[in-house]
Amino acid sequence: MRDTFSPHADGVRMHLRAGEASLLRSLLDELQSLLDDRLSDDAVIRRLFPATVTGDDDADREVRDLVHGSVQDAKVAAARQLQDLLGPEDERAVTTVLRDEEPVLVLGVLNDLRLALGARVGDEHLLGTDLDAVPPRELALMQLMSHLAAWQEELLGVLDPASLGFYDDFDFDDEDD
């Protein structure tokens, strides 16, 4: 894997090839458009804002009324901030240094983008095991989700290298369980 994210004296260096930056800008535009629509009942919105209280619709509605707007505003602001970090649309690669809370912001936005793509793919394809049965568009979205997950893992590894070794002690092939 190449170094999209790497340690830097002032924070975390982010380097995206021109095509990656362009694709990320496009995904951010779509996400912001969905988040700006306060009345949307889109699958992406339902995925980004799941039920807060299960089994009690009134309590869930009450919690949503209290926090949904501010959480939605924070997601919009984060997507815009990442868009600003990417700079204007052009055909060049993007290299910038993420400082202070920006690396964590990028992790959150990448997660929101993955959730949004997952909502577009649909659970029937995400939970299925037969990739030959997945339509080409959904398969491409799944590959994009995987790419975003790799970026998240790489960035997390820069922020907290020990986190990548978390699963080293587990034997996933142990059939005695």
mmCIF file of N, CA and C in Angstrom, residues 36-173:
data_model
loop_
_atom_site.group_PDB
_atom_site.id
_atom_site.type_symbol
_atom_site.label_atom_id
_atom_site.label_comp_id
_atom_site.label_asym_id
_atom_site.label_seq_id
_atom_site.Cartn_x
_atom_site.Cartn_y
_atom_site.Cartn_z
ATOM 1 N N ASP A 36 -27.629 18.495 3.492
ATOM 2 C CA ASP A 36 -28.247 19.820 3.478
ATOM 3 C C ASP A 36 -29.767 19.751 3.400
ATOM 4 N N ASP A 37 -30.299 18.638 2.885
ATOM 5 C CA ASP A 37 -31.749 18.467 2.765
ATOM 6 C C ASP A 37 -32.290 17.955 4.104
ATOM 7 N N ARG A 38 -32.798 18.859 4.907
ATOM 8 C CA ARG A 38 -33.247 18.527 6.264
ATOM 9 C C ARG A 38 -34.431 17.567 6.297
ATOM 10 N N LEU A 39 -35.176 17.483 5.208
ATOM 11 C CA LEU A 39 -36.382 16.655 5.201
ATOM 12 C C LEU A 39 -36.197 15.332 4.481
ATOM 13 N N SER A 40 -34.993 15.040 4.052
ATOM 14 C CA SER A 40 -34.738 13.834 3.277
ATOM 15 C C SER A 40 -35.015 12.567 4.089
ATOM 16 N N ASP A 41 -35.621 11.591 3.410
ATOM 17 C CA ASP A 41 -35.812 10.269 3.994
ATOM 18 C C ASP A 41 -35.006 9.252 3.189
ATOM 19 N N ASP A 42 -33.904 9.702 2.636
ATOM 20 C CA ASP A 42 -33.028 8.886 1.828
ATOM 21 C C ASP A 42 -32.390 7.782 2.678
ATOM 22 N N ALA A 43 -32.066 6.662 2.045
ATOM 23 C CA ALA A 43 -31.425 5.549 2.741
ATOM 24 C C ALA A 43 -30.102 5.962 3.375
ATOM 25 N N VAL A 44 -29.392 6.882 2.730
ATOM 26 C CA VAL A 44 -28.121 7.356 3.283
ATOM 27 C C VAL A 44 -28.359 8.071 4.608
ATOM 28 N N ILE A 45 -29.362 8.916 4.659
ATOM 29 C CA ILE A 45 -29.677 9.648 5.897
ATOM 30 C C ILE A 45 -30.076 8.665 6.990
ATOM 31 N N ARG A 46 -30.860 7.664 6.637
ATOM 32 C CA ARG A 46 -31.258 6.656 7.628
ATOM 33 C C ARG A 46 -30.035 5.890 8.138
ATOM 34 N N ARG A 47 -29.041 5.652 7.276
ATOM 35 C CA ARG A 47 -27.830 4.937 7.691
ATOM 36 C C ARG A 47 -26.940 5.820 8.564
ATOM 37 N N LEU A 48 -26.855 7.104 8.224
ATOM 38 C CA LEU A 48 -26.007 8.021 8.993
ATOM 39 C C LEU A 48 -26.618 8.399 10.342
ATOM 40 N N PHE A 49 -27.952 8.305 10.426
ATOM 41 C CA PHE A 49 -28.650 8.684 11.652
ATOM 42 C C PHE A 49 -29.596 7.557 12.065
ATOM 43 N N PRO A 50 -29.043 6.461 12.551
ATOM 44 C CA PRO A 50 -29.896 5.333 12.944
ATOM 45 C C PRO A 50 -30.700 5.665 14.202
ATOM 46 N N ALA A 51 -31.611 4.782 14.530
ATOM 47 C CA ALA A 51 -32.426 4.970 15.732
ATOM 48 C C ALA A 51 -31.516 5.152 16.943
ATOM 49 N N THR A 52 -31.887 6.096 17.799
ATOM 50 C CA THR A 52 -31.104 6.344 19.007
ATOM 51 C C THR A 52 -31.632 5.554 20.195
ATOM 52 N N VAL A 53 -32.921 5.285 20.181
ATOM 53 C CA VAL A 53 -33.548 4.494 21.231
ATOM 54 C C VAL A 53 -34.348 3.403 20.529
ATOM 55 N N THR A 54 -33.971 2.170 20.722
ATOM 56 C CA THR A 54 -34.691 1.078 20.061
ATOM 57 C C THR A 54 -35.844 0.607 20.947
ATOM 58 N N GLY A 55 -36.936 0.277 20.287
ATOM 59 C CA GLY A 55 -38.090 -0.258 20.988
ATOM 60 C C GLY A 55 -39.011 0.791 21.587
ATOM 61 N N ASP A 56 -38.662 2.068 21.448
ATOM 62 C CA ASP A 56 -39.504 3.131 21.991
ATOM 63 C C ASP A 56 -39.473 4.303 21.010
ATOM 64 N N ASP A 57 -40.430 4.301 20.089
ATOM 65 C CA ASP A 57 -40.462 5.328 19.043
ATOM 66 C C ASP A 57 -40.589 6.738 19.600
ATOM 67 N N ASP A 58 -41.362 6.908 20.675
ATOM 68 C CA ASP A 58 -41.523 8.245 21.257
ATOM 69 C C ASP A 58 -40.206 8.748 21.847
ATOM 70 N N ALA A 59 -39.512 7.898 22.567
ATOM 71 C CA ALA A 59 -38.217 8.292 23.152
ATOM 72 C C ALA A 59 -37.200 8.560 22.045
ATOM 73 N N ASP A 60 -37.218 7.743 21.001
ATOM 74 C CA ASP A 60 -36.305 7.958 19.875
ATOM 75 C C ASP A 60 -36.573 9.312 19.229
ATOM 76 N N ARG A 61 -37.827 9.623 18.991
ATOM 77 C CA ARG A 61 -38.208 10.908 18.388
ATOM 78 C C ARG A 61 -37.772 12.072 19.278
ATOM 79 N N GLU A 62 -37.925 11.915 20.585
ATOM 80 C CA GLU A 62 -37.544 12.971 21.523
ATOM 81 C C GLU A 62 -36.028 13.222 21.478
ATOM 82 N N VAL A 63 -35.245 12.167 21.477
ATOM 83 C CA VAL A 63 -33.783 12.312 21.405
ATOM 84 C C VAL A 63 -33.385 12.922 20.069
ATOM 85 N N ARG A 64 -33.987 12.454 18.991
ATOM 86 C CA ARG A 64 -33.695 13.014 17.670
ATOM 87 C C ARG A 64 -34.004 14.514 17.615
ATOM 88 N N ASP A 65 -35.140 14.897 18.182
ATOM 89 C CA ASP A 65 -35.507 16.312 18.191
ATOM 90 C C ASP A 65 -34.469 17.155 18.930
ATOM 91 N N LEU A 66 -33.842 16.579 19.935
ATOM 92 C CA LEU A 66 -32.851 17.303 20.724
ATOM 93 C C LEU A 66 -31.489 17.412 20.036
ATOM 94 N N VAL A 67 -31.051 16.337 19.360
ATOM 95 C CA VAL A 67 -29.656 16.304 18.892
ATOM 96 C C VAL A 67 -29.466 16.210 17.381
ATOM 97 N N HIS A 68 -30.478 15.792 16.663
ATOM 98 C CA HIS A 68 -30.291 15.514 15.234
ATOM 99 C C HIS A 68 -29.747 16.711 14.462
ATOM 100 N N GLY A 69 -30.320 17.881 14.682
ATOM 101 C CA GLY A 69 -29.890 19.070 13.938
ATOM 102 C C GLY A 69 -28.429 19.397 14.169
ATOM 103 N N SER A 70 -27.978 19.324 15.408
ATOM 104 C CA SER A 70 -26.581 19.666 15.688
ATOM 105 C C SER A 70 -25.628 18.606 15.147
ATOM 106 N N VAL A 71 -26.033 17.348 15.206
ATOM 107 C CA VAL A 71 -25.188 16.287 14.645
ATOM 108 C C VAL A 71 -25.123 16.430 13.123
ATOM 109 N N GLN A 72 -26.246 16.713 12.509
ATOM 110 C CA GLN A 72 -26.283 16.913 11.061
ATOM 111 C C GLN A 72 -25.420 18.116 10.670
ATOM 112 N N ASP A 73 -25.522 19.207 11.417
ATOM 113 C CA ASP A 73 -24.690 20.387 11.148
ATOM 114 C C ASP A 73 -23.207 20.056 11.273
ATOM 115 N N ALA A 74 -22.846 19.262 12.272
ATOM 116 C CA ALA A 74 -21.444 18.882 12.473
ATOM 117 C C ALA A 74 -20.940 18.037 11.307
ATOM 118 N N LYS A 75 -21.774 17.135 10.797
ATOM 119 C CA LYS A 75 -21.376 16.305 9.655
ATOM 120 C C LYS A 75 -21.189 17.160 8.399
ATOM 121 N N VAL A 76 -22.070 18.116 8.180
ATOM 122 C CA VAL A 76 -21.946 19.029 7.036
ATOM 123 C C VAL A 76 -20.666 19.845 7.166
ATOM 124 N N ALA A 77 -20.425 20.390 8.345
ATOM 125 C CA ALA A 77 -19.231 21.210 8.565
ATOM 126 C C ALA A 77 -17.961 20.394 8.359
ATOM 127 N N ALA A 78 -17.948 19.152 8.820
ATOM 128 C CA ALA A 78 -16.772 18.299 8.655
ATOM 129 C C ALA A 78 -16.523 18.000 7.178
ATOM 130 N N ALA A 79 -17.578 17.691 6.441
ATOM 131 C CA ALA A 79 -17.420 17.416 5.004
ATOM 132 C C ALA A 79 -16.902 18.659 4.282
ATOM 133 N N ARG A 80 -17.412 19.824 4.647
ATOM 134 C CA ARG A 80 -16.934 21.073 4.028
ATOM 135 C C ARG A 80 -15.483 21.350 4.392
ATOM 136 N N GLN A 81 -15.116 21.056 5.623
ATOM 137 C CA GLN A 81 -13.737 21.295 6.038
ATOM 138 C C GLN A 81 -12.783 20.383 5.264
ATOM 139 N N LEU A 82 -13.162 19.131 5.062
ATOM 140 C CA LEU A 82 -12.315 18.246 4.252
ATOM 141 C C LEU A 82 -12.268 18.745 2.818
ATOM 142 N N GLN A 83 -13.396 19.197 2.295
ATOM 143 C CA GLN A 83 -13.431 19.771 0.943
ATOM 144 C C GLN A 83 -12.455 20.951 0.844
ATOM 145 N N ASP A 84 -12.422 21.802 1.875
ATOM 146 C CA ASP A 84 -11.492 22.932 1.902
ATOM 147 C C ASP A 84 -10.043 22.462 1.944
ATOM 148 N N LEU A 85 -9.781 21.408 2.695
ATOM 149 C CA LEU A 85 -8.421 20.868 2.772
ATOM 150 C C LEU A 85 -7.951 20.345 1.414
ATOM 151 N N LEU A 86 -8.902 19.825 0.632
ATOM 152 C CA LEU A 86 -8.552 19.303 -0.695
ATOM 153 C C LEU A 86 -8.254 20.422 -1.684
ATOM 154 N N GLY A 87 -8.789 21.597 -1.414
ATOM 155 C CA GLY A 87 -8.550 22.731 -2.299
ATOM 156 C C GLY A 87 -9.448 22.695 -3.515
ATOM 157 N N PRO A 88 -9.206 23.629 -4.444
ATOM 158 C CA PRO A 88 -10.074 23.743 -5.618
ATOM 159 C C PRO A 88 -9.942 22.546 -6.556
ATOM 160 N N GLU A 89 -11.009 22.301 -7.284
ATOM 161 C CA GLU A 89 -11.027 21.212 -8.274
ATOM 162 C C GLU A 89 -10.040 21.525 -9.386
ATOM 163 N N ASP A 90 -9.108 20.657 -9.594
ATOM 164 C CA ASP A 90 -8.182 20.752 -10.724
ATOM 165 C C ASP A 90 -7.634 19.355 -11.005
ATOM 166 N N GLU A 91 -6.722 19.271 -11.863
ATOM 167 C CA GLU A 91 -6.200 17.972 -12.300
ATOM 168 C C GLU A 91 -4.898 17.600 -11.590
ATOM 169 N N ARG A 92 -4.640 18.199 -10.437
ATOM 170 C CA ARG A 92 -3.396 17.930 -9.733
ATOM 171 C C ARG A 92 -3.618 17.066 -8.510
ATOM 172 N N ALA A 93 -2.543 16.430 -8.101
ATOM 173 C CA ALA A 93 -2.551 15.693 -6.845
ATOM 174 C C ALA A 93 -2.675 16.684 -5.697
ATOM 175 N N VAL A 94 -3.103 16.189 -4.562
ATOM 176 C CA VAL A 94 -3.248 17.020 -3.371
ATOM 177 C C VAL A 94 -2.317 16.485 -2.297
ATOM 178 N N THR A 95 -1.483 17.362 -1.776
ATOM 179 C CA THR A 95 -0.650 17.037 -0.626
ATOM 180 C C THR A 95 -0.839 18.146 0.389
ATOM 181 N N THR A 96 -1.225 17.758 1.591
ATOM 182 C CA THR A 96 -1.435 18.734 2.664
ATOM 183 C C THR A 96 -1.079 18.081 3.980
ATOM 184 N N VAL A 97 -0.889 18.891 4.980
ATOM 185 C CA VAL A 97 -0.619 18.386 6.323
ATOM 186 C C VAL A 97 -1.861 18.610 7.175
ATOM 187 N N LEU A 98 -2.352 17.525 7.743
ATOM 188 C CA LEU A 98 -3.500 17.583 8.650
ATOM 189 C C LEU A 98 -2.969 17.898 10.044
ATOM 190 N N ARG A 99 -3.497 18.944 10.650
ATOM 191 C CA ARG A 99 -3.015 19.406 11.955
ATOM 192 C C ARG A 99 -4.126 19.317 12.992
ATOM 193 N N ASP A 100 -3.712 19.311 14.239
ATOM 194 C CA ASP A 100 -4.619 19.360 15.382
ATOM 195 C C ASP A 100 -5.689 18.280 15.268
ATOM 196 N N GLU A 101 -6.959 18.674 15.161
ATOM 197 C CA GLU A 101 -8.067 17.712 15.115
ATOM 198 C C GLU A 101 -8.420 17.266 13.693
ATOM 199 N N GLU A 102 -7.725 17.791 12.689
ATOM 200 C CA GLU A 102 -8.058 17.458 11.295
ATOM 201 C C GLU A 102 -7.936 15.964 10.975
ATOM 202 N N PRO A 103 -6.916 15.249 11.486
ATOM 203 C CA PRO A 103 -6.870 13.809 11.178
ATOM 204 C C PRO A 103 -8.110 13.052 11.674
ATOM 205 N N VAL A 104 -8.585 13.396 12.862
ATOM 206 C CA VAL A 104 -9.779 12.740 13.406
ATOM 207 C C VAL A 104 -11.006 13.133 12.597
ATOM 208 N N LEU A 105 -11.066 14.389 12.168
ATOM 209 C CA LEU A 105 -12.148 14.845 11.307
ATOM 210 C C LEU A 105 -12.171 14.025 10.015
ATOM 211 N N VAL A 106 -11.001 13.823 9.407
ATOM 212 C CA VAL A 106 -10.915 13.047 8.166
ATOM 213 C C VAL A 106 -11.392 11.616 8.412
ATOM 214 N N LEU A 107 -10.992 11.013 9.530
ATOM 215 C CA LEU A 107 -11.471 9.657 9.856
ATOM 216 C C LEU A 107 -12.993 9.618 9.898
ATOM 217 N N GLY A 108 -13.595 10.600 10.545
ATOM 218 C CA GLY A 108 -15.058 10.638 10.657
ATOM 219 C C GLY A 108 -15.748 10.806 9.318
ATOM 220 N N VAL A 109 -15.212 11.691 8.483
ATOM 221 C CA VAL A 109 -15.835 11.917 7.170
ATOM 222 C C VAL A 109 -15.674 10.678 6.290
ATOM 223 N N LEU A 110 -14.511 10.052 6.329
ATOM 224 C CA LEU A 110 -14.331 8.819 5.556
ATOM 225 C C LEU A 110 -15.327 7.757 6.009
ATOM 226 N N ASN A 111 -15.584 7.693 7.308
ATOM 227 C CA ASN A 111 -16.565 6.739 7.814
ATOM 228 C C ASN A 111 -17.967 7.076 7.313
ATOM 229 N N ASP A 112 -18.328 8.364 7.349
ATOM 230 C CA ASP A 112 -19.639 8.764 6.831
ATOM 231 C C ASP A 112 -19.778 8.416 5.353
ATOM 232 N N LEU A 113 -18.713 8.612 4.578
ATOM 233 C CA LEU A 113 -18.755 8.274 3.157
ATOM 234 C C LEU A 113 -18.938 6.771 2.964
ATOM 235 N N ARG A 114 -18.243 5.963 3.760
ATOM 236 C CA ARG A 114 -18.400 4.506 3.664
ATOM 237 C C ARG A 114 -19.832 4.091 4.010
ATOM 238 N N LEU A 115 -20.379 4.682 5.066
ATOM 239 C CA LEU A 115 -21.764 4.364 5.430
ATOM 240 C C LEU A 115 -22.729 4.760 4.315
ATOM 241 N N ALA A 116 -22.492 5.918 3.712
ATOM 242 C CA ALA A 116 -23.357 6.388 2.622
ATOM 243 C C ALA A 116 -23.288 5.425 1.436
ATOM 244 N N LEU A 117 -22.089 5.009 1.081
ATOM 245 C CA LEU A 117 -21.939 4.058 -0.027
ATOM 246 C C LEU A 117 -22.606 2.731 0.311
ATOM 247 N N GLY A 118 -22.457 2.294 1.559
ATOM 248 C CA GLY A 118 -23.105 1.052 1.989
ATOM 249 C C GLY A 118 -24.612 1.129 1.876
ATOM 250 N N ALA A 119 -25.174 2.291 2.176
ATOM 251 C CA ALA A 119 -26.625 2.468 2.034
ATOM 252 C C ALA A 119 -27.029 2.359 0.576
ATOM 253 N N ARG A 120 -26.195 2.853 -0.324
ATOM 254 C CA ARG A 120 -26.494 2.765 -1.760
ATOM 255 C C ARG A 120 -26.376 1.323 -2.268
ATOM 256 N N VAL A 121 -25.423 0.583 -1.717
ATOM 257 C CA VAL A 121 -25.235 -0.812 -2.134
ATOM 258 C C VAL A 121 -26.393 -1.660 -1.639
ATOM 259 N N GLY A 122 -26.788 -1.459 -0.404
ATOM 260 C CA GLY A 122 -27.893 -2.215 0.181
ATOM 261 C C GLY A 122 -27.397 -3.423 0.954
ATOM 262 N N ASP A 123 -28.097 -3.714 2.036
ATOM 263 C CA ASP A 123 -27.701 -4.822 2.901
ATOM 264 C C ASP A 123 -27.714 -6.165 2.195
ATOM 265 N N GLU A 124 -28.621 -6.336 1.241
ATOM 266 C CA GLU A 124 -28.705 -7.637 0.566
ATOM 267 C C GLU A 124 -27.404 -7.977 -0.163
ATOM 268 N N HIS A 125 -26.684 -6.952 -0.641
ATOM 269 C CA HIS A 125 -25.402 -7.197 -1.310
ATOM 270 C C HIS A 125 -24.246 -7.187 -0.320
ATOM 271 N N LEU A 126 -24.323 -6.332 0.692
ATOM 272 C CA LEU A 126 -23.242 -6.250 1.672
ATOM 273 C C LEU A 126 -23.148 -7.513 2.513
ATOM 274 N N LEU A 127 -24.289 -8.115 2.789
ATOM 275 C CA LEU A 127 -24.315 -9.304 3.632
ATOM 276 C C LEU A 127 -24.215 -10.598 2.846
ATOM 277 N N GLY A 128 -24.329 -10.504 1.527
ATOM 278 C CA GLY A 128 -24.249 -11.697 0.691
ATOM 279 C C GLY A 128 -22.819 -12.178 0.527
ATOM 280 N N THR A 129 -22.696 -13.420 0.129
ATOM 281 C CA THR A 129 -21.362 -13.988 -0.056
ATOM 282 C C THR A 129 -21.058 -14.276 -1.514
ATOM 283 N N ASP A 130 -22.058 -14.186 -2.375
ATOM 284 C CA ASP A 130 -21.865 -14.496 -3.785
ATOM 285 C C ASP A 130 -21.630 -13.204 -4.565
ATOM 286 N N LEU A 131 -20.353 -12.832 -4.737
ATOM 287 C CA LEU A 131 -20.040 -11.588 -5.430
ATOM 288 C C LEU A 131 -20.435 -11.629 -6.902
ATOM 289 N N ASP A 132 -20.563 -12.823 -7.469
ATOM 290 C CA ASP A 132 -20.996 -12.925 -8.865
ATOM 291 C C ASP A 132 -22.440 -12.455 -9.040
ATOM 292 N N ALA A 133 -23.206 -12.464 -7.963
ATOM 293 C CA ALA A 133 -24.609 -12.051 -8.033
ATOM 294 C C ALA A 133 -24.777 -10.542 -7.805
ATOM 295 N N VAL A 134 -23.704 -9.859 -7.460
ATOM 296 C CA VAL A 134 -23.785 -8.421 -7.184
ATOM 297 C C VAL A 134 -23.708 -7.657 -8.503
ATOM 298 N N PRO A 135 -24.671 -6.767 -8.766
ATOM 299 C CA PRO A 135 -24.640 -5.968 -10.000
ATOM 300 C C PRO A 135 -23.350 -5.132 -10.069
ATOM 301 N N PRO A 136 -22.873 -4.842 -11.281
ATOM 302 C CA PRO A 136 -21.602 -4.121 -11.450
ATOM 303 C C PRO A 136 -21.524 -2.781 -10.709
ATOM 304 N N ARG A 137 -22.597 -2.000 -10.722
ATOM 305 C CA ARG A 137 -22.573 -0.706 -10.033
ATOM 306 C C ARG A 137 -22.345 -0.894 -8.542
ATOM 307 N N GLU A 138 -23.080 -1.812 -7.930
ATOM 308 C CA GLU A 138 -22.947 -2.060 -6.506
ATOM 309 C C GLU A 138 -21.576 -2.651 -6.186
ATOM 310 N N LEU A 139 -21.053 -3.477 -7.066
ATOM 311 C CA LEU A 139 -19.722 -4.042 -6.863
ATOM 312 C C LEU A 139 -18.664 -2.934 -6.880
ATOM 313 N N ALA A 140 -18.810 -1.981 -7.788
ATOM 314 C CA ALA A 140 -17.879 -0.849 -7.843
ATOM 315 C C ALA A 140 -17.971 -0.021 -6.557
ATOM 316 N N LEU A 141 -19.176 0.184 -6.048
ATOM 317 C CA LEU A 141 -19.344 0.926 -4.802
ATOM 318 C C LEU A 141 -18.707 0.168 -3.633
ATOM 319 N N MET A 142 -18.834 -1.156 -3.639
ATOM 320 C CA MET A 142 -18.208 -1.965 -2.602
ATOM 321 C C MET A 142 -16.681 -1.847 -2.667
ATOM 322 N N GLN A 143 -16.131 -1.806 -3.859
ATOM 323 C CA GLN A 143 -14.689 -1.637 -4.004
ATOM 324 C C GLN A 143 -14.258 -0.263 -3.502
ATOM 325 N N LEU A 144 -15.067 0.750 -3.772
ATOM 326 C CA LEU A 144 -14.773 2.086 -3.281
ATOM 327 C C LEU A 144 -14.847 2.120 -1.750
ATOM 328 N N MET A 145 -15.832 1.441 -1.183
ATOM 329 C CA MET A 145 -15.921 1.335 0.281
ATOM 330 C C MET A 145 -14.650 0.706 0.844
ATOM 331 N N SER A 146 -14.155 -0.313 0.186
ATOM 332 C CA SER A 146 -12.936 -0.983 0.629
ATOM 333 C C SER A 146 -11.734 -0.040 0.566
ATOM 334 N N HIS A 147 -11.667 0.768 -0.487
ATOM 335 C CA HIS A 147 -10.576 1.726 -0.638
ATOM 336 C C HIS A 147 -10.621 2.772 0.484
ATOM 337 N N LEU A 148 -11.817 3.277 0.788
ATOM 338 C CA LEU A 148 -11.970 4.243 1.870
ATOM 339 C C LEU A 148 -11.602 3.604 3.213
ATOM 340 N N ALA A 149 -11.957 2.340 3.400
ATOM 341 C CA ALA A 149 -11.601 1.630 4.635
ATOM 342 C C ALA A 149 -10.082 1.493 4.754
ATOM 343 N N ALA A 150 -9.414 1.247 3.637
ATOM 344 C CA ALA A 150 -7.952 1.147 3.662
ATOM 345 C C ALA A 150 -7.336 2.486 4.059
ATOM 346 N N TRP A 151 -7.904 3.569 3.553
ATOM 347 C CA TRP A 151 -7.428 4.900 3.953
ATOM 348 C C TRP A 151 -7.634 5.109 5.452
ATOM 349 N N GLN A 152 -8.800 4.711 5.949
ATOM 350 C CA GLN A 152 -9.068 4.863 7.377
ATOM 351 C C GLN A 152 -8.055 4.067 8.197
ATOM 352 N N GLU A 153 -7.803 2.843 7.794
ATOM 353 C CA GLU A 153 -6.860 1.995 8.518
ATOM 354 C C GLU A 153 -5.460 2.601 8.481
ATOM 355 N N GLU A 154 -5.074 3.114 7.329
ATOM 356 C CA GLU A 154 -3.748 3.731 7.207
ATOM 357 C C GLU A 154 -3.642 4.967 8.099
ATOM 358 N N LEU A 155 -4.662 5.817 8.095
ATOM 359 C CA LEU A 155 -4.648 7.014 8.921
ATOM 360 C C LEU A 155 -4.665 6.642 10.399
ATOM 361 N N LEU A 156 -5.462 5.681 10.772
ATOM 362 C CA LEU A 156 -5.502 5.231 12.156
ATOM 363 C C LEU A 156 -4.144 4.673 12.575
ATOM 364 N N GLY A 157 -3.482 3.980 11.660
ATOM 365 C CA GLY A 157 -2.153 3.450 11.954
ATOM 366 C C GLY A 157 -1.126 4.537 12.204
ATOM 367 N N VAL A 158 -1.280 5.671 11.533
ATOM 368 C CA VAL A 158 -0.384 6.808 11.774
ATOM 369 C C VAL A 158 -0.705 7.438 13.133
ATOM 370 N N LEU A 159 -1.990 7.574 13.433
ATOM 371 C CA LEU A 159 -2.402 8.204 14.684
ATOM 372 C C LEU A 159 -2.148 7.321 15.894
ATOM 373 N N ASP A 160 -2.346 6.024 15.727
ATOM 374 C CA ASP A 160 -2.221 5.077 16.842
ATOM 375 C C ASP A 160 -1.672 3.758 16.311
ATOM 376 N N PRO A 161 -0.349 3.675 16.106
ATOM 377 C CA PRO A 161 0.244 2.466 15.503
ATOM 378 C C PRO A 161 -0.116 1.185 16.236
ATOM 379 N N ALA A 162 -0.277 1.238 17.538
ATOM 380 C CA ALA A 162 -0.605 0.029 18.294
ATOM 381 C C ALA A 162 -1.971 -0.525 17.926
ATOM 382 N N SER A 163 -2.863 0.331 17.423
ATOM 383 C CA SER A 163 -4.212 -0.126 17.086
ATOM 384 C C SER A 163 -4.210 -1.143 15.959
ATOM 385 N N LEU A 164 -3.223 -1.090 15.091
ATOM 386 C CA LEU A 164 -3.186 -2.027 13.971
ATOM 387 C C LEU A 164 -2.800 -3.424 14.403
ATOM 388 N N GLY A 165 -2.176 -3.563 15.570
ATOM 389 C CA GLY A 165 -1.791 -4.878 16.057
ATOM 390 C C GLY A 165 -2.838 -5.521 16.936
ATOM 391 N N PHE A 166 -3.998 -4.879 17.091
ATOM 392 C CA PHE A 166 -5.041 -5.361 17.984
ATOM 393 C C PHE A 166 -5.442 -6.803 17.681
ATOM 394 N N TYR A 167 -5.566 -7.140 16.410
ATOM 395 C CA TYR A 167 -6.057 -8.462 16.036
ATOM 396 C C TYR A 167 -4.943 -9.497 15.892
ATOM 397 N N ASP A 168 -3.708 -9.100 16.120
ATOM 398 C CA ASP A 168 -2.591 -10.032 15.951
ATOM 399 C C ASP A 168 -2.682 -11.245 16.867
ATOM 400 N N ASP A 169 -3.292 -11.074 18.040
ATOM 401 C CA ASP A 169 -3.368 -12.166 19.005
ATOM 402 C C ASP A 169 -4.535 -13.109 18.762
ATOM 403 N N PHE A 170 -5.395 -12.805 17.798
ATOM 404 C CA PHE A 170 -6.552 -13.634 17.525
ATOM 405 C C PHE A 170 -6.241 -14.630 16.418
ATOM 406 N N ASP A 171 -6.755 -15.837 16.581
ATOM 407 C CA ASP A 171 -6.594 -16.861 15.561
ATOM 408 C C ASP A 171 -7.955 -17.041 14.884
ATOM 409 N N PHE A 172 -8.147 -16.361 13.753
ATOM 410 C CA PHE A 172 -9.428 -16.399 13.076
ATOM 411 C C PHE A 172 -9.674 -17.718 12.353
ATOM 412 N N ASP A 173 -8.641 -18.512 12.207
ATOM 413 C CA ASP A 173 -8.777 -19.788 11.502
ATOM 414 C C ASP A 173 -9.020 -20.946 12.448
#
